[in-house]
Amino acid sequence: QGQLLAKSWSSLFEGQSGAALRGPIYSFNGRNVLTDPLWPHRLAWHGSTPRGGHARRWDCQGWHSSGVAEGMATALGEGRLLAGHRHNCSTP
């Protein structure tokens, strides 16, 4: 839709837990994930540390639906891309 989310790719990972997100975020099918009821948890799954490194233990890699693994994700309402918390990998 042409709206700026961050000034540059590197600015997404600089500072305290990355850039503040601006504007709506759309899914691949055009739904605004911040307001659409299809997205009840509004999480951005990233598997990263707050500085942008790989959170090896918390990335949901190799997870299966019967597993209880956790991965790093950010609630989009927090406004910081990498201000993540561990969430169960089963969370939709």
mmCIF file of N, CA and C in Angstrom:
data_model
loop_
_atom_site.group_PDB
_atom_site.id
_atom_site.type_symbol
_atom_site.label_atom_id
_atom_site.label_comp_id
_atom_site.label_asym_id
_atom_site.label_seq_id
_atom_site.Cartn_x
_atom_site.Cartn_y
_atom_site.Cartn_z
ATOM 1 N N GLN A 1 0.816 -1.194 0.000
ATOM 2 C CA GLN A 1 0.000 0.000 0.000
ATOM 3 C C GLN A 1 0.861 1.260 0.000
ATOM 4 N N GLY A 2 2.184 1.118 0.005
ATOM 5 C CA GLY A 2 3.064 2.267 -0.094
ATOM 6 C C GLY A 2 3.309 3.023 1.198
ATOM 7 N N GLN A 3 3.022 2.436 2.357
ATOM 8 C CA GLN A 3 3.246 3.128 3.617
ATOM 9 C C GLN A 3 4.560 2.678 4.238
ATOM 10 N N LEU A 4 5.309 3.631 4.765
ATOM 11 C CA LEU A 4 6.614 3.385 5.343
ATOM 12 C C LEU A 4 6.496 2.726 6.711
ATOM 13 N N LEU A 5 7.147 1.548 6.877
ATOM 14 C CA LEU A 5 7.189 0.877 8.171
ATOM 15 C C LEU A 5 8.464 1.217 8.922
ATOM 16 N N ALA A 6 9.561 1.428 8.210
ATOM 17 C CA ALA A 6 10.842 1.781 8.820
ATOM 18 C C ALA A 6 11.680 2.513 7.780
ATOM 19 N N LYS A 7 12.641 3.305 8.242
ATOM 20 C CA LYS A 7 13.468 4.101 7.331
ATOM 21 C C LYS A 7 14.391 3.235 6.485
ATOM 22 N N SER A 8 14.875 2.116 7.037
ATOM 23 C CA SER A 8 15.752 1.213 6.295
ATOM 24 C C SER A 8 15.664 -0.176 6.912
ATOM 25 N N TRP A 9 16.219 -1.172 6.199
ATOM 26 C CA TRP A 9 16.231 -2.530 6.713
ATOM 27 C C TRP A 9 17.000 -2.577 8.039
ATOM 28 N N SER A 10 18.153 -1.936 8.090
ATOM 29 C CA SER A 10 18.951 -1.977 9.314
ATOM 30 C C SER A 10 18.264 -1.264 10.471
ATOM 31 N N SER A 11 17.437 -0.270 10.202
ATOM 32 C CA SER A 11 16.749 0.436 11.291
ATOM 33 C C SER A 11 15.717 -0.454 11.986
ATOM 34 N N LEU A 12 15.317 -1.543 11.337
ATOM 35 C CA LEU A 12 14.390 -2.476 11.974
ATOM 36 C C LEU A 12 15.035 -3.144 13.188
ATOM 37 N N PHE A 13 16.368 -3.207 13.214
ATOM 38 C CA PHE A 13 17.063 -3.944 14.253
ATOM 39 C C PHE A 13 17.936 -3.075 15.144
ATOM 40 N N GLU A 14 17.963 -1.783 14.950
ATOM 41 C CA GLU A 14 18.781 -0.891 15.754
ATOM 42 C C GLU A 14 18.013 -0.408 16.979
ATOM 43 N N GLY A 15 18.741 0.080 17.967
ATOM 44 C CA GLY A 15 18.107 0.689 19.133
ATOM 45 C C GLY A 15 17.482 -0.320 20.065
ATOM 46 N N GLN A 16 16.624 0.154 20.913
ATOM 47 C CA GLN A 16 15.987 -0.686 21.917
ATOM 48 C C GLN A 16 14.922 -1.566 21.275
ATOM 49 N N SER A 17 15.270 -2.789 20.958
ATOM 50 C CA SER A 17 14.353 -3.780 20.370
ATOM 51 C C SER A 17 13.843 -3.393 18.998
ATOM 52 N N GLY A 18 14.612 -2.658 18.243
ATOM 53 C CA GLY A 18 14.263 -2.379 16.864
ATOM 54 C C GLY A 18 13.349 -1.191 16.680
ATOM 55 N N ALA A 19 12.999 -0.977 15.430
ATOM 56 C CA ALA A 19 12.204 0.182 15.046
ATOM 57 C C ALA A 19 10.768 0.096 15.560
ATOM 58 N N ALA A 20 10.204 1.245 15.823
ATOM 59 C CA ALA A 20 8.779 1.312 16.129
ATOM 60 C C ALA A 20 8.031 1.117 14.815
ATOM 61 N N LEU A 21 7.079 0.208 14.806
ATOM 62 C CA LEU A 21 6.324 -0.051 13.587
ATOM 63 C C LEU A 21 5.301 1.055 13.378
ATOM 64 N N ARG A 22 5.165 1.466 12.132
ATOM 65 C CA ARG A 22 4.210 2.528 11.793
ATOM 66 C C ARG A 22 3.221 2.000 10.767
ATOM 67 N N GLY A 23 1.977 2.395 10.886
ATOM 68 C CA GLY A 23 0.979 2.071 9.877
ATOM 69 C C GLY A 23 0.476 0.644 9.948
ATOM 70 N N PRO A 24 -0.464 0.307 9.062
ATOM 71 C CA PRO A 24 -1.051 -1.035 9.047
ATOM 72 C C PRO A 24 -0.060 -2.061 8.490
ATOM 73 N N ILE A 25 -0.293 -3.314 8.834
ATOM 74 C CA ILE A 25 0.496 -4.424 8.308
ATOM 75 C C ILE A 25 -0.486 -5.385 7.662
ATOM 76 N N TYR A 26 -0.229 -5.734 6.410
ATOM 77 C CA TYR A 26 -1.160 -6.565 5.656
ATOM 78 C C TYR A 26 -0.621 -7.969 5.468
ATOM 79 N N SER A 27 -1.531 -8.953 5.530
ATOM 80 C CA SER A 27 -1.171 -10.334 5.238
ATOM 81 C C SER A 27 -1.056 -10.477 3.722
ATOM 82 N N PHE A 28 -0.591 -11.633 3.279
ATOM 83 C CA PHE A 28 -0.440 -11.849 1.843
ATOM 84 C C PHE A 28 -1.769 -11.820 1.106
ATOM 85 N N ASN A 29 -2.872 -12.057 1.808
ATOM 86 C CA ASN A 29 -4.178 -11.990 1.150
ATOM 87 C C ASN A 29 -4.865 -10.635 1.347
ATOM 88 N N GLY A 30 -4.096 -9.624 1.785
ATOM 89 C CA GLY A 30 -4.614 -8.261 1.856
ATOM 90 C C GLY A 30 -5.370 -7.879 3.116
ATOM 91 N N ARG A 31 -5.351 -8.715 4.139
ATOM 92 C CA ARG A 31 -6.044 -8.391 5.388
ATOM 93 C C ARG A 31 -5.128 -7.587 6.305
ATOM 94 N N ASN A 32 -5.688 -6.596 6.979
ATOM 95 C CA ASN A 32 -4.935 -5.806 7.945
ATOM 96 C C ASN A 32 -4.852 -6.621 9.232
ATOM 97 N N VAL A 33 -3.675 -7.142 9.553
ATOM 98 C CA VAL A 33 -3.541 -8.033 10.702
ATOM 99 C C VAL A 33 -3.742 -7.323 12.035
ATOM 100 N N LEU A 34 -3.684 -6.011 12.056
ATOM 101 C CA LEU A 34 -3.885 -5.268 13.301
ATOM 102 C C LEU A 34 -5.356 -5.110 13.662
ATOM 103 N N THR A 35 -6.240 -5.278 12.687
ATOM 104 C CA THR A 35 -7.666 -5.067 12.956
ATOM 105 C C THR A 35 -8.546 -6.251 12.564
ATOM 106 N N ASP A 36 -8.081 -7.156 11.731
ATOM 107 C CA ASP A 36 -8.905 -8.251 11.229
ATOM 108 C C ASP A 36 -9.096 -9.324 12.304
ATOM 109 N N PRO A 37 -10.343 -9.763 12.557
ATOM 110 C CA PRO A 37 -10.595 -10.779 13.581
ATOM 111 C C PRO A 37 -9.985 -12.139 13.248
ATOM 112 N N LEU A 38 -9.570 -12.355 12.006
ATOM 113 C CA LEU A 38 -8.916 -13.598 11.622
ATOM 114 C C LEU A 38 -7.562 -13.752 12.325
ATOM 115 N N TRP A 39 -7.008 -12.643 12.833
ATOM 116 C CA TRP A 39 -5.707 -12.629 13.510
ATOM 117 C C TRP A 39 -5.921 -12.312 14.993
ATOM 118 N N PRO A 40 -6.419 -13.231 15.801
ATOM 119 C CA PRO A 40 -6.747 -12.918 17.196
ATOM 120 C C PRO A 40 -5.541 -12.595 18.075
ATOM 121 N N HIS A 41 -4.359 -13.161 17.789
ATOM 122 C CA HIS A 41 -3.201 -12.944 18.647
ATOM 123 C C HIS A 41 -2.277 -11.838 18.149
ATOM 124 N N ARG A 42 -2.324 -11.506 16.886
ATOM 125 C CA ARG A 42 -1.551 -10.412 16.293
ATOM 126 C C ARG A 42 -0.071 -10.465 16.690
ATOM 127 N N LEU A 43 0.546 -11.589 16.365
ATOM 128 C CA LEU A 43 1.951 -11.796 16.671
ATOM 129 C C LEU A 43 2.791 -11.791 15.402
ATOM 130 N N ALA A 44 3.986 -11.275 15.515
ATOM 131 C CA ALA A 44 4.980 -11.379 14.450
ATOM 132 C C ALA A 44 6.023 -12.373 14.953
ATOM 133 N N TRP A 45 6.041 -13.558 14.359
ATOM 134 C CA TRP A 45 6.990 -14.599 14.760
ATOM 135 C C TRP A 45 8.327 -14.310 14.108
ATOM 136 N N HIS A 46 9.403 -14.282 14.907
ATOM 137 C CA HIS A 46 10.697 -13.947 14.316
ATOM 138 C C HIS A 46 11.840 -14.819 14.802
ATOM 139 N N GLY A 47 11.768 -15.457 15.944
ATOM 140 C CA GLY A 47 12.838 -16.319 16.420
ATOM 141 C C GLY A 47 14.157 -15.600 16.621
ATOM 142 N N SER A 48 14.090 -14.320 16.982
ATOM 143 C CA SER A 48 15.291 -13.499 17.128
ATOM 144 C C SER A 48 15.463 -12.978 18.548
ATOM 145 N N THR A 49 16.687 -12.639 18.870
ATOM 146 C CA THR A 49 16.983 -11.952 20.124
ATOM 147 C C THR A 49 16.597 -10.480 19.949
ATOM 148 N N PRO A 50 16.538 -9.710 21.033
ATOM 149 C CA PRO A 50 16.206 -8.284 20.900
ATOM 150 C C PRO A 50 17.186 -7.491 20.024
ATOM 151 N N ARG A 51 18.389 -8.023 19.797
ATOM 152 C CA ARG A 51 19.368 -7.340 18.940
ATOM 153 C C ARG A 51 19.377 -7.866 17.507
ATOM 154 N N GLY A 52 18.467 -8.798 17.186
ATOM 155 C CA GLY A 52 18.352 -9.296 15.822
ATOM 156 C C GLY A 52 19.101 -10.577 15.537
ATOM 157 N N GLY A 53 19.748 -11.159 16.544
ATOM 158 C CA GLY A 53 20.431 -12.437 16.349
ATOM 159 C C GLY A 53 19.453 -13.599 16.417
ATOM 160 N N HIS A 54 19.908 -14.756 16.003
ATOM 161 C CA HIS A 54 19.077 -15.952 16.014
ATOM 162 C C HIS A 54 18.920 -16.465 17.441
ATOM 163 N N ALA A 55 17.703 -16.561 17.911
ATOM 164 C CA ALA A 55 17.410 -17.129 19.237
ATOM 165 C C ALA A 55 17.261 -18.639 19.047
ATOM 166 N N ARG A 56 18.371 -19.326 18.978
ATOM 167 C CA ARG A 56 18.408 -20.739 18.586
ATOM 168 C C ARG A 56 17.440 -21.629 19.363
ATOM 169 N N ARG A 57 17.316 -21.381 20.617
ATOM 170 C CA ARG A 57 16.448 -22.218 21.443
ATOM 171 C C ARG A 57 14.975 -21.841 21.313
ATOM 172 N N TRP A 58 14.683 -20.676 20.776
ATOM 173 C CA TRP A 58 13.308 -20.154 20.758
ATOM 174 C C TRP A 58 12.870 -19.770 19.346
ATOM 175 N N ASP A 59 13.057 -20.656 18.368
ATOM 176 C CA ASP A 59 12.699 -20.285 16.997
ATOM 177 C C ASP A 59 11.627 -21.168 16.351
ATOM 178 N N CYS A 60 11.099 -22.132 17.076
ATOM 179 C CA CYS A 60 10.061 -23.063 16.593
ATOM 180 C C CYS A 60 10.542 -23.944 15.436
ATOM 181 N N GLN A 61 11.826 -23.905 15.135
ATOM 182 C CA GLN A 61 12.356 -24.750 14.071
ATOM 183 C C GLN A 61 12.236 -26.206 14.500
ATOM 184 N N GLY A 62 11.726 -27.043 13.639
ATOM 185 C CA GLY A 62 11.560 -28.452 13.946
ATOM 186 C C GLY A 62 10.344 -28.753 14.805
ATOM 187 N N TRP A 63 9.525 -27.751 15.081
ATOM 188 C CA TRP A 63 8.332 -27.942 15.903
ATOM 189 C C TRP A 63 7.306 -28.795 15.165
ATOM 190 N N HIS A 64 6.580 -29.621 15.907
ATOM 191 C CA HIS A 64 5.479 -30.423 15.383
ATOM 192 C C HIS A 64 4.235 -30.095 16.200
ATOM 193 N N SER A 65 3.068 -30.279 15.615
ATOM 194 C CA SER A 65 1.827 -29.877 16.274
ATOM 195 C C SER A 65 1.623 -30.564 17.619
ATOM 196 N N SER A 66 2.240 -31.710 17.834
ATOM 197 C CA SER A 66 2.098 -32.398 19.118
ATOM 198 C C SER A 66 3.144 -31.926 20.130
ATOM 199 N N GLY A 67 4.035 -31.020 19.723
ATOM 200 C CA GLY A 67 5.100 -30.553 20.595
ATOM 201 C C GLY A 67 4.691 -29.404 21.489
ATOM 202 N N VAL A 68 5.574 -29.072 22.439
ATOM 203 C CA VAL A 68 5.314 -27.980 23.368
ATOM 204 C C VAL A 68 6.412 -26.924 23.291
ATOM 205 N N ALA A 69 7.059 -26.804 22.155
ATOM 206 C CA ALA A 69 8.150 -25.848 21.985
ATOM 207 C C ALA A 69 7.646 -24.416 22.065
ATOM 208 N N GLU A 70 8.584 -23.508 22.389
ATOM 209 C CA GLU A 70 8.270 -22.083 22.417
ATOM 210 C C GLU A 70 9.169 -21.350 21.433
ATOM 211 N N GLY A 71 8.654 -20.254 20.898
ATOM 212 C CA GLY A 71 9.409 -19.430 19.971
ATOM 213 C C GLY A 71 9.238 -17.961 20.313
ATOM 214 N N MET A 72 10.159 -17.148 19.817
ATOM 215 C CA MET A 72 10.097 -15.705 20.063
ATOM 216 C C MET A 72 9.143 -15.050 19.071
ATOM 217 N N ALA A 73 8.250 -14.251 19.602
ATOM 218 C CA ALA A 73 7.293 -13.514 18.795
ATOM 219 C C ALA A 73 7.007 -12.184 19.477
ATOM 220 N N THR A 74 6.597 -11.224 18.691
ATOM 221 C CA THR A 74 6.276 -9.900 19.213
ATOM 222 C C THR A 74 4.805 -9.604 18.987
ATOM 223 N N ALA A 75 4.148 -9.128 20.015
ATOM 224 C CA ALA A 75 2.777 -8.647 19.858
ATOM 225 C C ALA A 75 2.859 -7.355 19.053
ATOM 226 N N LEU A 76 2.192 -7.300 17.930
ATOM 227 C CA LEU A 76 2.309 -6.144 17.045
ATOM 228 C C LEU A 76 1.855 -4.854 17.703
ATOM 229 N N GLY A 77 0.984 -4.905 18.683
ATOM 230 C CA GLY A 77 0.539 -3.715 19.392
ATOM 231 C C GLY A 77 1.619 -3.087 20.260
ATOM 232 N N GLU A 78 2.710 -3.820 20.539
ATOM 233 C CA GLU A 78 3.804 -3.278 21.345
ATOM 234 C C GLU A 78 4.588 -2.225 20.582
ATOM 235 N N GLY A 79 4.569 -2.308 19.259
ATOM 236 C CA GLY A 79 5.221 -1.297 18.442
ATOM 237 C C GLY A 79 6.706 -1.483 18.201
ATOM 238 N N ARG A 80 7.311 -2.520 18.727
ATOM 239 C CA ARG A 80 8.729 -2.786 18.494
ATOM 240 C C ARG A 80 8.872 -4.172 17.895
ATOM 241 N N LEU A 81 9.539 -4.256 16.751
ATOM 242 C CA LEU A 81 9.610 -5.506 16.014
ATOM 243 C C LEU A 81 10.259 -6.637 16.799
ATOM 244 N N LEU A 82 11.337 -6.384 17.509
ATOM 245 C CA LEU A 82 12.050 -7.458 18.192
ATOM 246 C C LEU A 82 11.862 -7.464 19.708
ATOM 247 N N ALA A 83 10.859 -6.764 20.203
ATOM 248 C CA ALA A 83 10.576 -6.768 21.647
ATOM 249 C C ALA A 83 9.810 -8.042 21.974
ATOM 250 N N GLY A 84 10.418 -9.172 21.667
ATOM 251 C CA GLY A 84 9.712 -10.436 21.730
ATOM 252 C C GLY A 84 9.629 -11.075 23.085
ATOM 253 N N HIS A 85 8.710 -11.998 23.158
ATOM 254 C CA HIS A 85 8.499 -12.840 24.326
ATOM 255 C C HIS A 85 8.314 -14.253 23.813
ATOM 256 N N ARG A 86 8.543 -15.227 24.663
ATOM 257 C CA ARG A 86 8.334 -16.612 24.251
ATOM 258 C C ARG A 86 6.841 -16.912 24.214
ATOM 259 N N HIS A 87 6.450 -17.574 23.145
ATOM 260 C CA HIS A 87 5.061 -18.007 22.974
ATOM 261 C C HIS A 87 5.076 -19.464 22.532
ATOM 262 N N ASN A 88 4.059 -20.204 22.916
ATOM 263 C CA ASN A 88 3.950 -21.589 22.485
ATOM 264 C C ASN A 88 3.874 -21.621 20.969
ATOM 265 N N CYS A 89 4.643 -22.494 20.352
ATOM 266 C CA CYS A 89 4.670 -22.582 18.883
ATOM 267 C C CYS A 89 3.324 -23.009 18.300
ATOM 268 N N SER A 90 2.418 -23.511 19.132
ATOM 269 C CA SER A 90 1.083 -23.902 18.669
ATOM 270 C C SER A 90 0.147 -22.713 18.514
ATOM 271 N N THR A 91 0.528 -21.540 19.032
ATOM 272 C CA THR A 91 -0.331 -20.364 18.951
ATOM 273 C C THR A 91 -0.516 -19.968 17.498
ATOM 274 N N PRO A 92 -1.754 -19.849 17.046
ATOM 275 C CA PRO A 92 -1.964 -19.481 15.626
ATOM 276 C C PRO A 92 -1.579 -18.040 15.336
#
